[in-house]
Tab-separated table of C-alpha atoms in Angstrom:
chain	number	residue	atom	x	y	z
A	1	UNK	CA	-3.898	-4.759	57.389
A	2	UNK	CA	-4.179	-2.888	54.120
A	3	UNK	CA	-3.941	-4.635	50.746
A	4	UNK	CA	-0.758	-4.322	48.763
A	5	UNK	CA	-0.691	-2.055	45.796
A	6	UNK	CA	0.918	-3.165	42.581
A	7	UNK	CA	3.868	-0.961	41.823
A	8	UNK	CA	4.232	0.028	38.232
A	9	UNK	CA	7.691	0.222	36.838
A	10	UNK	CA	8.439	3.485	35.136
A	11	UNK	CA	9.438	2.915	31.530
A	12	UNK	CA	12.177	4.894	29.858
A	13	UNK	CA	10.635	4.268	26.433
A	14	UNK	CA	8.743	7.074	24.742
A	15	UNK	CA	4.957	6.798	24.452
A	16	UNK	CA	3.919	4.694	21.455
A	17	UNK	CA	7.231	2.819	21.272
A	18	UNK	CA	6.660	-0.866	20.419
A	19	UNK	CA	6.979	-2.786	23.676
A	20	UNK	CA	7.141	-6.309	22.235
A	21	UNK	CA	9.700	-7.875	20.015
A	22	UNK	CA	9.068	-9.071	16.527
A	23	UNK	CA	7.543	-12.516	16.573
A	24	UNK	CA	7.935	-15.225	13.963
A	25	UNK	CA	4.715	-16.761	12.638
A	26	UNK	CA	4.576	-19.952	10.579
A	27	UNK	CA	1.978	-19.955	7.803
A	28	UNK	CA	1.440	-22.241	4.792
A	29	UNK	CA	3.209	-19.603	2.669
A	30	UNK	CA	6.321	-19.602	4.887
A	31	UNK	CA	7.721	-17.997	8.011
A	32	UNK	CA	7.015	-14.317	8.619
A	33	UNK	CA	8.321	-11.807	11.115
A	34	UNK	CA	5.366	-9.852	12.427
A	35	UNK	CA	5.205	-6.659	14.479
A	36	UNK	CA	1.941	-5.310	15.880
A	37	UNK	CA	1.811	-1.501	15.918
A	38	UNK	CA	-0.575	0.528	18.040
A	39	UNK	CA	-0.581	3.300	15.484
A	40	UNK	CA	0.470	5.994	17.918
A	41	UNK	CA	4.027	5.848	16.576
A	42	UNK	CA	3.095	5.968	12.882
A	43	UNK	CA	3.165	9.342	11.198
A	44	UNK	CA	2.638	8.233	7.601
A	45	UNK	CA	-0.188	6.691	5.640
A	46	UNK	CA	0.434	3.251	4.135
A	47	UNK	CA	-1.315	1.174	1.467
A	48	UNK	CA	-2.460	-2.280	2.619
A	49	UNK	CA	-1.472	-4.947	0.032
A	50	UNK	CA	-4.445	-7.101	1.071
A	51	UNK	CA	-7.310	-4.731	0.305
A	52	UNK	CA	-5.453	-1.914	-1.489
A	53	UNK	CA	-6.998	0.589	0.944
A	54	UNK	CA	-5.138	3.224	2.916
A	55	UNK	CA	-3.945	2.667	6.488
A	56	UNK	CA	-4.137	6.126	8.002
A	57	UNK	CA	-1.533	7.394	10.444
A	58	UNK	CA	-2.486	6.595	14.013
A	59	UNK	CA	-4.441	3.451	13.050
A	60	UNK	CA	-3.326	0.135	14.629
A	61	UNK	CA	-1.919	-2.271	12.042
A	62	UNK	CA	0.574	-5.082	11.379
A	63	UNK	CA	3.993	-4.900	9.763
A	64	UNK	CA	5.147	-8.209	8.269
A	65	UNK	CA	8.094	-9.399	6.203
A	66	UNK	CA	9.508	-12.800	5.163
A	67	UNK	CA	11.819	-14.469	7.670
A	68	UNK	CA	14.829	-14.939	5.415
A	69	UNK	CA	18.055	-12.963	4.966
A	70	UNK	CA	17.170	-9.772	3.129
A	71	UNK	CA	13.460	-10.297	3.784
A	72	UNK	CA	13.202	-6.997	5.630
A	73	UNK	CA	13.305	-5.264	2.245
A	74	UNK	CA	9.900	-6.905	1.582
A	75	UNK	CA	8.325	-5.334	4.691
A	76	UNK	CA	4.662	-4.407	4.223
A	77	UNK	CA	2.042	-2.683	6.386
A	78	UNK	CA	-1.284	-4.564	6.642
A	79	UNK	CA	-4.656	-4.102	8.291
A	80	UNK	CA	-4.871	-6.735	11.029
A	81	UNK	CA	-7.850	-8.451	9.386
A	82	UNK	CA	-6.250	-8.408	5.936
A	83	UNK	CA	-3.089	-10.040	7.335
A	84	UNK	CA	-5.071	-12.892	8.908
A	85	UNK	CA	-7.187	-13.468	5.782
A	86	UNK	CA	-4.500	-13.046	3.110
A	87	UNK	CA	-4.409	-16.763	2.242
A	88	UNK	CA	-8.151	-16.741	1.479
A	89	UNK	CA	-7.733	-14.415	-1.499
A	90	UNK	CA	-8.358	-15.820	-4.927
A	91	UNK	CA	-5.839	-16.318	-7.733
A	92	UNK	CA	-4.327	-13.333	-9.460
A	93	UNK	CA	-3.297	-11.525	-6.282
A	94	UNK	CA	0.147	-11.856	-4.792
A	95	UNK	CA	0.481	-13.062	-1.232
A	96	UNK	CA	2.468	-9.975	-0.146
């Protein structure tokens, strides 16, 4: 008897399309909607609010915005490490 092979389902989504949904994370500074991006779908450079450095197109990063009505206007692109460590920053810097 031969072993079974796992059949992969063919996806109709284009390459680089986000496969997961936005998830809601609870932090001491409130609830945030967070989307992890692989970078393959990004064509622009962004400025990370955590370190003020550039996120180059094609680089994996996080997009986060407050989980309240109209919060999507506050959407920001972060380095993954900067997003996790944003609460450790000293006074004088905004949280987003």
